[in-house]
JSON list of C-alpha atoms in Angstrom, two decimals:
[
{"chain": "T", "resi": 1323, "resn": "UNK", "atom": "CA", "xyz": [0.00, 0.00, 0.00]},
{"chain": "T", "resi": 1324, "resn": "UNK", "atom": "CA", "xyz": [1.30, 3.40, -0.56]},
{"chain": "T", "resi": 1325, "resn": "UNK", "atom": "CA", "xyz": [-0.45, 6.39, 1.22]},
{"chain": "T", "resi": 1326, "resn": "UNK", "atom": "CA", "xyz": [0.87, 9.77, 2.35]},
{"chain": "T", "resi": 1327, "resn": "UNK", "atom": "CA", "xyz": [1.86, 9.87, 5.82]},
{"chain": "T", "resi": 1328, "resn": "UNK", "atom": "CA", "xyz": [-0.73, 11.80, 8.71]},
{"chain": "T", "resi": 1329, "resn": "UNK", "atom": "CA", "xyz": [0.35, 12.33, 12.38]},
{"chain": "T", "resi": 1330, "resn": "UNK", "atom": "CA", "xyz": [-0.13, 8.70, 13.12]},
{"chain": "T", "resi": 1331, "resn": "UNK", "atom": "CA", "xyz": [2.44, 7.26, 11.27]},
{"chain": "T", "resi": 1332, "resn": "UNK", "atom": "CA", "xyz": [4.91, 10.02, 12.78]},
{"chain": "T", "resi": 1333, "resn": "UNK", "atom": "CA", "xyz": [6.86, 7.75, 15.16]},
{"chain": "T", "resi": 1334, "resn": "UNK", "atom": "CA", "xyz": [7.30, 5.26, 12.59]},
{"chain": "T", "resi": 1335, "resn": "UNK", "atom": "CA", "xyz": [8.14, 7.46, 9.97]},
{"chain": "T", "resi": 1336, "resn": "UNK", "atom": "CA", "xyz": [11.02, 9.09, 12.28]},
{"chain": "T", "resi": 1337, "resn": "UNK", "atom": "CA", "xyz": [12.43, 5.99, 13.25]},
{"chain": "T", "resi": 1338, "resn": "UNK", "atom": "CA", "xyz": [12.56, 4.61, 9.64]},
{"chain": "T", "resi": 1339, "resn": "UNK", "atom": "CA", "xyz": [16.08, 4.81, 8.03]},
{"chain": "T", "resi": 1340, "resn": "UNK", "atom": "CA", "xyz": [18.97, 4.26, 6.03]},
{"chain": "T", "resi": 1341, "resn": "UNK", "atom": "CA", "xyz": [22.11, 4.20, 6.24]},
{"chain": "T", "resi": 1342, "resn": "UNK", "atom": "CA", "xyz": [23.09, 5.21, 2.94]},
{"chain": "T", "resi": 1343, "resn": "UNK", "atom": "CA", "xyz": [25.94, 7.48, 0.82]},
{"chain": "T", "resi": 1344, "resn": "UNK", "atom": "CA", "xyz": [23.30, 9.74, -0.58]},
{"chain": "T", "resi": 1345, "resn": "UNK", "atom": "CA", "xyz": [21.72, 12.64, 0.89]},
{"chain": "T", "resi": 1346, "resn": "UNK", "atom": "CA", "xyz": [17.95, 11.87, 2.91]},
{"chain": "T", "resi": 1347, "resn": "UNK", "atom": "CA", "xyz": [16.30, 13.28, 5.48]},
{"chain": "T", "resi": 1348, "resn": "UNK", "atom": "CA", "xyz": [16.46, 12.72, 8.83]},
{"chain": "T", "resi": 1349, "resn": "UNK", "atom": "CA", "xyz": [14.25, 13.36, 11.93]},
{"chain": "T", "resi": 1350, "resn": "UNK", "atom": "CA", "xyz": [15.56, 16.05, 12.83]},
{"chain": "T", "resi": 1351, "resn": "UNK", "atom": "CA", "xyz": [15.39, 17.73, 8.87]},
{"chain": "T", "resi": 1352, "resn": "UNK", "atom": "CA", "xyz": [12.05, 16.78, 8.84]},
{"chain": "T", "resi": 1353, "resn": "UNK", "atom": "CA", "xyz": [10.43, 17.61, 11.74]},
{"chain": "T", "resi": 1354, "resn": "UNK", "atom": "CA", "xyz": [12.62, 21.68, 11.08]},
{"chain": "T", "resi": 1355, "resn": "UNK", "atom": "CA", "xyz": [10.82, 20.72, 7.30]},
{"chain": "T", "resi": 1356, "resn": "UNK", "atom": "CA", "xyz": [7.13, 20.47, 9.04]},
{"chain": "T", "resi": 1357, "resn": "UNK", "atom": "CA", "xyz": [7.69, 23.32, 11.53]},
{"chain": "T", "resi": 1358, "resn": "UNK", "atom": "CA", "xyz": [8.91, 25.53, 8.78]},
{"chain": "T", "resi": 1359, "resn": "UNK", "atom": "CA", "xyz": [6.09, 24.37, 6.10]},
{"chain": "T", "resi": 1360, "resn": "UNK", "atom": "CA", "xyz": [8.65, 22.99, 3.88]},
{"chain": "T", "resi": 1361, "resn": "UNK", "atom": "CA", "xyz": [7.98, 19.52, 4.40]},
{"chain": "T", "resi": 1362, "resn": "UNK", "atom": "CA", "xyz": [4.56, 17.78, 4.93]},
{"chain": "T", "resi": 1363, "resn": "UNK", "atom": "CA", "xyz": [2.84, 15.38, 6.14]},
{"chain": "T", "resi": 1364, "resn": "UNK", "atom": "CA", "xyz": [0.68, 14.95, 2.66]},
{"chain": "T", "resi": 1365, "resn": "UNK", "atom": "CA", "xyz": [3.97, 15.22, 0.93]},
{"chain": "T", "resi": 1366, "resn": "UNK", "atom": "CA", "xyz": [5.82, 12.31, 2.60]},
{"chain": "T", "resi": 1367, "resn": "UNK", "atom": "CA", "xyz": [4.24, 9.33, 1.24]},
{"chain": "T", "resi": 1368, "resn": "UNK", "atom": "CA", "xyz": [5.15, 5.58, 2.68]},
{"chain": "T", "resi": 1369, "resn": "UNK", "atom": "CA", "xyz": [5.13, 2.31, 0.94]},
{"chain": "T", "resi": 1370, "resn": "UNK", "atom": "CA", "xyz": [3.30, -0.32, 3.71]},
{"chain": "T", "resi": 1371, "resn": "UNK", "atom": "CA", "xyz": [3.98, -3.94, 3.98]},
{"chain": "T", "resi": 1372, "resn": "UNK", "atom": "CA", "xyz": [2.38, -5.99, 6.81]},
{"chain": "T", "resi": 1373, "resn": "UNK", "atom": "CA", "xyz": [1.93, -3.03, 8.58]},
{"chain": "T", "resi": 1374, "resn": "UNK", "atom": "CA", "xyz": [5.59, -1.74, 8.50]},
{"chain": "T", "resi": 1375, "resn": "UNK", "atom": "CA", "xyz": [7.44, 1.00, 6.25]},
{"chain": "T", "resi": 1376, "resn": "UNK", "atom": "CA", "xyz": [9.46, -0.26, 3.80]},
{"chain": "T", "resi": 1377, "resn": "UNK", "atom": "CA", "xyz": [9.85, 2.80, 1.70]},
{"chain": "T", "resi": 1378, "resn": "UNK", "atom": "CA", "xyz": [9.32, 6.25, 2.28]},
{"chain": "T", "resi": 1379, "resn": "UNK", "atom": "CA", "xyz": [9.86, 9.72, -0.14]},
{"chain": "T", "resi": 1380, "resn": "UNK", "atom": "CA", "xyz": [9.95, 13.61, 1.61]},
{"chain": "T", "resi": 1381, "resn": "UNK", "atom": "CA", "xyz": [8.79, 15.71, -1.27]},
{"chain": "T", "resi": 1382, "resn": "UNK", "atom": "CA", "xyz": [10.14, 19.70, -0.18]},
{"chain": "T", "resi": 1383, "resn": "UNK", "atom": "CA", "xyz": [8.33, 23.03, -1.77]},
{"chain": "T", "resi": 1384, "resn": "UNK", "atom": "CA", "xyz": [9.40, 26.54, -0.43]},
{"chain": "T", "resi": 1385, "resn": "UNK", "atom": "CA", "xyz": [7.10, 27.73, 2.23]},
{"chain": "T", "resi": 1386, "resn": "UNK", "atom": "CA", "xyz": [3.66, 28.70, 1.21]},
{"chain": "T", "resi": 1387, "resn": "UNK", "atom": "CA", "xyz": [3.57, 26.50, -1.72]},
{"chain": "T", "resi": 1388, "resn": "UNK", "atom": "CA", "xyz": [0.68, 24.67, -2.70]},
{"chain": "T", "resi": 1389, "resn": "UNK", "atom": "CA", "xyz": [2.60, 21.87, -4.24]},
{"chain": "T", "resi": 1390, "resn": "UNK", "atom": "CA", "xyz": [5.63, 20.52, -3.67]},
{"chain": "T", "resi": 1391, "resn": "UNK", "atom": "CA", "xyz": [8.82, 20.80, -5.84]},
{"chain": "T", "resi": 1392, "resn": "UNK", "atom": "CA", "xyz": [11.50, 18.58, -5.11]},
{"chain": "T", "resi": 1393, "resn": "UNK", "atom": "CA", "xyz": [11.67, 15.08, -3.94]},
{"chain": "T", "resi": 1394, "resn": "UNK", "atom": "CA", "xyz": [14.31, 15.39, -1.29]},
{"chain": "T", "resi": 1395, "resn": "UNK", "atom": "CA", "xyz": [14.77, 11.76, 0.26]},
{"chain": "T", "resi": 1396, "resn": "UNK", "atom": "CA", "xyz": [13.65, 8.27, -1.65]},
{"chain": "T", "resi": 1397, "resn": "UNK", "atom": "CA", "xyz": [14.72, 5.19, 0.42]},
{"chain": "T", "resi": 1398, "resn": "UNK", "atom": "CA", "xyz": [13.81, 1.72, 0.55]},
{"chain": "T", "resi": 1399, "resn": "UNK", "atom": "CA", "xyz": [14.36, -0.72, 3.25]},
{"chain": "T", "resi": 1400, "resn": "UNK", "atom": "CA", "xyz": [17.72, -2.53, 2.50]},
{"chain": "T", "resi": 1401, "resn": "UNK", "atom": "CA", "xyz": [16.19, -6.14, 3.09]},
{"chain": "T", "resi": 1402, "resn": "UNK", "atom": "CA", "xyz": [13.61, -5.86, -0.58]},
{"chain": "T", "resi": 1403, "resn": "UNK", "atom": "CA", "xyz": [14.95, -6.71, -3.70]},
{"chain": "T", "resi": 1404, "resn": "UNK", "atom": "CA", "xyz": [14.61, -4.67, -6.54]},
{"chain": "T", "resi": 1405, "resn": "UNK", "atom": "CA", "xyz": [14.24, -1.12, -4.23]},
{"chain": "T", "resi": 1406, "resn": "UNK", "atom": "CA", "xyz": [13.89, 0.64, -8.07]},
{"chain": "T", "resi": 1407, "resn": "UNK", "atom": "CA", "xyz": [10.24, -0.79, -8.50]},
{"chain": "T", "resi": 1408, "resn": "UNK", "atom": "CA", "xyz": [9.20, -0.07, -4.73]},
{"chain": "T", "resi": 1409, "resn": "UNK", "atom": "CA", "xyz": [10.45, 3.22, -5.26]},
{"chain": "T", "resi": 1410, "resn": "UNK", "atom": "CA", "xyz": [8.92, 3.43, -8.55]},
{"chain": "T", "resi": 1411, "resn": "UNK", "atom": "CA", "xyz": [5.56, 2.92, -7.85]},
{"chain": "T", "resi": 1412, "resn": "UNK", "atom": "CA", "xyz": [6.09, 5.07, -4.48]},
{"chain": "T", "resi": 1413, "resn": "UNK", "atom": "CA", "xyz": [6.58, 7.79, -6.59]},
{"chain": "T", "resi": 1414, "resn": "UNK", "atom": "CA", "xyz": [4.37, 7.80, -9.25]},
{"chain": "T", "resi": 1415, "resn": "UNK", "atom": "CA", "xyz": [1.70, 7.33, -6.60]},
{"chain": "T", "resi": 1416, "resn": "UNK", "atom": "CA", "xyz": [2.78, 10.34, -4.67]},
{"chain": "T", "resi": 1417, "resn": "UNK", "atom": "CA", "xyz": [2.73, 12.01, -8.08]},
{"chain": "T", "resi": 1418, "resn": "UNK", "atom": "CA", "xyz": [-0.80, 11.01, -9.47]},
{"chain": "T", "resi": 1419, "resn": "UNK", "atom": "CA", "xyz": [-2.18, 12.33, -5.81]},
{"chain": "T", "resi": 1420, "resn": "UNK", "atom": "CA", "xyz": [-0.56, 15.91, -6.50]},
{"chain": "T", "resi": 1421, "resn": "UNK", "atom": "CA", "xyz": [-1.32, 16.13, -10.15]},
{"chain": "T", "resi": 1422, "resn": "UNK", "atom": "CA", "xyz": [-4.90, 14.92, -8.67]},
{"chain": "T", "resi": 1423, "resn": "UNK", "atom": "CA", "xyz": [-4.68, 17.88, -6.25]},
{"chain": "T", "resi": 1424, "resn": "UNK", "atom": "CA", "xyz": [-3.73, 20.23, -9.17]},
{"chain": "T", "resi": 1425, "resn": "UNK", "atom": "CA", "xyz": [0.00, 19.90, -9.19]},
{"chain": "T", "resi": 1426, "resn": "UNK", "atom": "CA", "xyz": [1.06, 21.44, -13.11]},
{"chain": "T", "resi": 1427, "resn": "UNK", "atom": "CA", "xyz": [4.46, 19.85, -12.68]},
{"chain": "T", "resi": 1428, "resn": "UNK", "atom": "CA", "xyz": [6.05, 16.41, -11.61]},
{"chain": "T", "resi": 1429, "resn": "UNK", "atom": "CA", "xyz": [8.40, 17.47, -8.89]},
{"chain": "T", "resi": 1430, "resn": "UNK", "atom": "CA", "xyz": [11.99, 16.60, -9.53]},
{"chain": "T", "resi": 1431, "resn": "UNK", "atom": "CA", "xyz": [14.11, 14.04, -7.38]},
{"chain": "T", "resi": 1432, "resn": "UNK", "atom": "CA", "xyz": [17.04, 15.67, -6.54]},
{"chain": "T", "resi": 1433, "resn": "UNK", "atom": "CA", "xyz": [20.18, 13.39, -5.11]},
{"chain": "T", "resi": 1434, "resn": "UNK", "atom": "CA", "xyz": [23.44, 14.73, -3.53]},
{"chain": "T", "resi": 1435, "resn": "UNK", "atom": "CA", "xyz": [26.14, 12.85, -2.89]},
{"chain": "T", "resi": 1436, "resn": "UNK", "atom": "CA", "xyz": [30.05, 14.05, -2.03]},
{"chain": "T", "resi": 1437, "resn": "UNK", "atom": "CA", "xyz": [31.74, 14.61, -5.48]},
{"chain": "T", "resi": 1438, "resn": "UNK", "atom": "CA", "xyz": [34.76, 12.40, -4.21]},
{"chain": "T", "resi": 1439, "resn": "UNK", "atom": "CA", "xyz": [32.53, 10.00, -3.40]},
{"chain": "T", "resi": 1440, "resn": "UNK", "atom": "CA", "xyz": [30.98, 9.51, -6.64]},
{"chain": "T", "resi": 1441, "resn": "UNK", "atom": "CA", "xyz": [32.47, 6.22, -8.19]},
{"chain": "T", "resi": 1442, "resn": "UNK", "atom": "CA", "xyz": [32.63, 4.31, -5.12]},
{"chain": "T", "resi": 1443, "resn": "UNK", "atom": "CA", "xyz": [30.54, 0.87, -5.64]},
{"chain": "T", "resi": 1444, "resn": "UNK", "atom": "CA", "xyz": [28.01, 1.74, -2.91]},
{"chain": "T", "resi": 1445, "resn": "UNK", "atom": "CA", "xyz": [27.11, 5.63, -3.79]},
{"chain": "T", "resi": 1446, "resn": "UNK", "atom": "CA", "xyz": [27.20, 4.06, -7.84]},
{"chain": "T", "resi": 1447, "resn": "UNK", "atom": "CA", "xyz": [24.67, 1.01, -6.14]},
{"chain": "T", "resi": 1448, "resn": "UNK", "atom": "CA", "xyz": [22.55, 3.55, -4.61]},
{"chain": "T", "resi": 1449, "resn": "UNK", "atom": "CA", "xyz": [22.52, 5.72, -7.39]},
{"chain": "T", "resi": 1450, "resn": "UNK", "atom": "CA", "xyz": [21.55, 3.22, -9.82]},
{"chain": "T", "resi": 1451, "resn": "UNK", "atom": "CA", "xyz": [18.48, 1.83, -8.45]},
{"chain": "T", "resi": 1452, "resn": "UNK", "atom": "CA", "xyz": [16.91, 5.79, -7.91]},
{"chain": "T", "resi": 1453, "resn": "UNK", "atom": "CA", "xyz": [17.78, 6.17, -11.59]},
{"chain": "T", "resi": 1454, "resn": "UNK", "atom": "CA", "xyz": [16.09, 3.36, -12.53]},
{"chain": "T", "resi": 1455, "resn": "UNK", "atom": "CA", "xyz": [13.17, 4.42, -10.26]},
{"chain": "T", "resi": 1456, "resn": "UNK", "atom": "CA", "xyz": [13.23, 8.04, -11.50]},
{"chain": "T", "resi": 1457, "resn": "UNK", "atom": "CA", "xyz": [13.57, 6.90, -15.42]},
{"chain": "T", "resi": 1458, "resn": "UNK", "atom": "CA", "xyz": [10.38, 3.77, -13.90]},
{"chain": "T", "resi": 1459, "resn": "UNK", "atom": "CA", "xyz": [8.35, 6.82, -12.95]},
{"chain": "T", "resi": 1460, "resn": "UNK", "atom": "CA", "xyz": [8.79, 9.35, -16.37]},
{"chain": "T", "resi": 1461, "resn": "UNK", "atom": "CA", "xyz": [11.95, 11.20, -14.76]},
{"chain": "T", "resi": 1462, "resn": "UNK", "atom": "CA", "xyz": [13.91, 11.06, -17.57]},
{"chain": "T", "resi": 1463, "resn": "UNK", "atom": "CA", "xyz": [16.33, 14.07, -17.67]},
{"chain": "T", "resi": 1464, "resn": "UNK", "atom": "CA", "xyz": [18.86, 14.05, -15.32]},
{"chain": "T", "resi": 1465, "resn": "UNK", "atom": "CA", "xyz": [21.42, 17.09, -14.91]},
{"chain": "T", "resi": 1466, "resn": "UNK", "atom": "CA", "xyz": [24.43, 16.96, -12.32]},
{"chain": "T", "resi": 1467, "resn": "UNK", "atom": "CA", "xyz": [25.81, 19.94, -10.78]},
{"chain": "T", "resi": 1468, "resn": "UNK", "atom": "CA", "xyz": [28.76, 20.64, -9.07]},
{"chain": "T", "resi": 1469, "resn": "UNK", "atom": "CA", "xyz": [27.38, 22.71, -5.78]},
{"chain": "T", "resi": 1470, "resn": "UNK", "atom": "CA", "xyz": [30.00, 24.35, -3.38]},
{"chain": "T", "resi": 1471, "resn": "UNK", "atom": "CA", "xyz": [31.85, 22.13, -0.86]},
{"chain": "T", "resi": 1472, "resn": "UNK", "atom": "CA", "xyz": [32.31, 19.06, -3.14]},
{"chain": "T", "resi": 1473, "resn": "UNK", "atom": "CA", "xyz": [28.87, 17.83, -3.77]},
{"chain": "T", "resi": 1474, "resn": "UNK", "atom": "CA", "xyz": [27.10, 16.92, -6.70]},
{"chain": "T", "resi": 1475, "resn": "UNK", "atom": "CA", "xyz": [23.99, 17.27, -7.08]},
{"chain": "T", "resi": 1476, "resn": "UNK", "atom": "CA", "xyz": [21.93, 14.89, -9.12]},
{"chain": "T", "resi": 1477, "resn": "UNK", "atom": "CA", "xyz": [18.26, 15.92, -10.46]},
{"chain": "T", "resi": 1478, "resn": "UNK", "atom": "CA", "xyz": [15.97, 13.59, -12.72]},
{"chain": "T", "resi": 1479, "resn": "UNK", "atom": "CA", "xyz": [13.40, 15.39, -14.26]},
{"chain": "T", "resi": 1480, "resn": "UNK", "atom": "CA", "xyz": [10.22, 14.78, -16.33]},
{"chain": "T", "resi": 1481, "resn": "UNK", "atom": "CA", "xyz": [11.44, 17.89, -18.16]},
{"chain": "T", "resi": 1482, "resn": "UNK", "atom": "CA", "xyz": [14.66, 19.69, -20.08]},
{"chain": "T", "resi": 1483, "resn": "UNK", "atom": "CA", "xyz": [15.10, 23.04, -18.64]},
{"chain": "T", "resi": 1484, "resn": "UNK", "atom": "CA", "xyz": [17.80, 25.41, -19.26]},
{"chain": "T", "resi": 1485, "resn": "UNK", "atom": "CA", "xyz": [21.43, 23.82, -17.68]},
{"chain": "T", "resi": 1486, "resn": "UNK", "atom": "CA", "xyz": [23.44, 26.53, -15.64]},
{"chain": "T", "resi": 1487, "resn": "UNK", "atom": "CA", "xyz": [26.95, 26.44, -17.22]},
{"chain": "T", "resi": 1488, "resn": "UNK", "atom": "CA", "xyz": [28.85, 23.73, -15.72]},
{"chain": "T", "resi": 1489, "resn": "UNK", "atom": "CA", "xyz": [26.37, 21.78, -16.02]},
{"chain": "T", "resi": 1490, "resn": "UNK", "atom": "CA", "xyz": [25.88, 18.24, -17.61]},
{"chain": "T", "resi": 1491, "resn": "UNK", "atom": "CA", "xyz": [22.57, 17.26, -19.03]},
{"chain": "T", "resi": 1492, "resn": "UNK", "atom": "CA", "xyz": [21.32, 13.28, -20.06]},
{"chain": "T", "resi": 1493, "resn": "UNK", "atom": "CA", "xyz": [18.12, 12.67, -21.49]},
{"chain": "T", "resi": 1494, "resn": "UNK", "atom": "CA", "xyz": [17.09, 9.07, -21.00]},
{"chain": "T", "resi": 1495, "resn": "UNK", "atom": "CA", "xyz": [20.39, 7.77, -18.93]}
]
């Protein structure tokens, strides 16, 4: 089942992690995210099985946005196989229930991991199953940027917008 989160699914929505290379959000992110308005409870969406998390996505839109923007945090419990299709289908729930709500735009999911870090097996293993996911769900173009303090950033998009310079662009990777 996969449902957006409401105050009852709070404690197990903190307490669900993962340890992994790329950037999520923790509880203490998202609980500064719901106090400031950037993250919410109808924009954090769970994947349920037998009654326990086993994925979980924190969408992020600037405060007094109607929709949200960015998908800041997609993990899936390590113990599934094949975390691209849970994460898949995750998503393109959480994204049928916004465009349903009047969302225009698919949000992007945006991935940062440390630059040095970036052909290491386990950040290239946990980048390849969100690609897969992101490319699963109709987020197709994906741009990296090189953001101060030697992090890339990552974003897979349903749509080509204009690169900043520096910037590499791959439709369909």
């Amino acid at each position: 089942m996969f449902t957006a989160s409401s105050r009852s699914h709070d404690s197990e929505l903190l307490l669900f992690h993962q340890h992994d290379p790329v950037s999520w959000v923790d509880a203490l992110q998202f609980g500064r995210g719901l106090a400031a308005g950037t993250y919410r409870r109808d924009w954090t969406w769970l994947a349920v099985l037998d009654d326990r998390p086993v994925a979980r996505g924190v969408w992020w839109g600037p405060v007094g946005s109607v929709h949200p923007i960015e998908l800041h945090c997609l993990i899936v419990d390590a113990s599934l196989p094949h975390p691209e299709v849970w994460a898949s289908a995750l998503i393109r729930s959480a994204h049928r229930s916004f465009a349903e709500a009047g969302a225009i735009l698919a949000p992007d999911l945006v991935i940062e991991v440390p630059a040095a870090a970036r052909h290491d097996d386990e950040v290239q293993n946990a980048l390849a199953w969100r690609r897969e996911a992101a490319q699963a769900a109709g987020l197709g173009v994906v741009t990296e940027t090189a953001l101060e303090g030697g992090v890339l950033q990552l974003r897979h998009s349903a749509r080509a917008v204009p690169a900043p310079r520096g910037t590499r662009v791959h439709a369909g990777v």
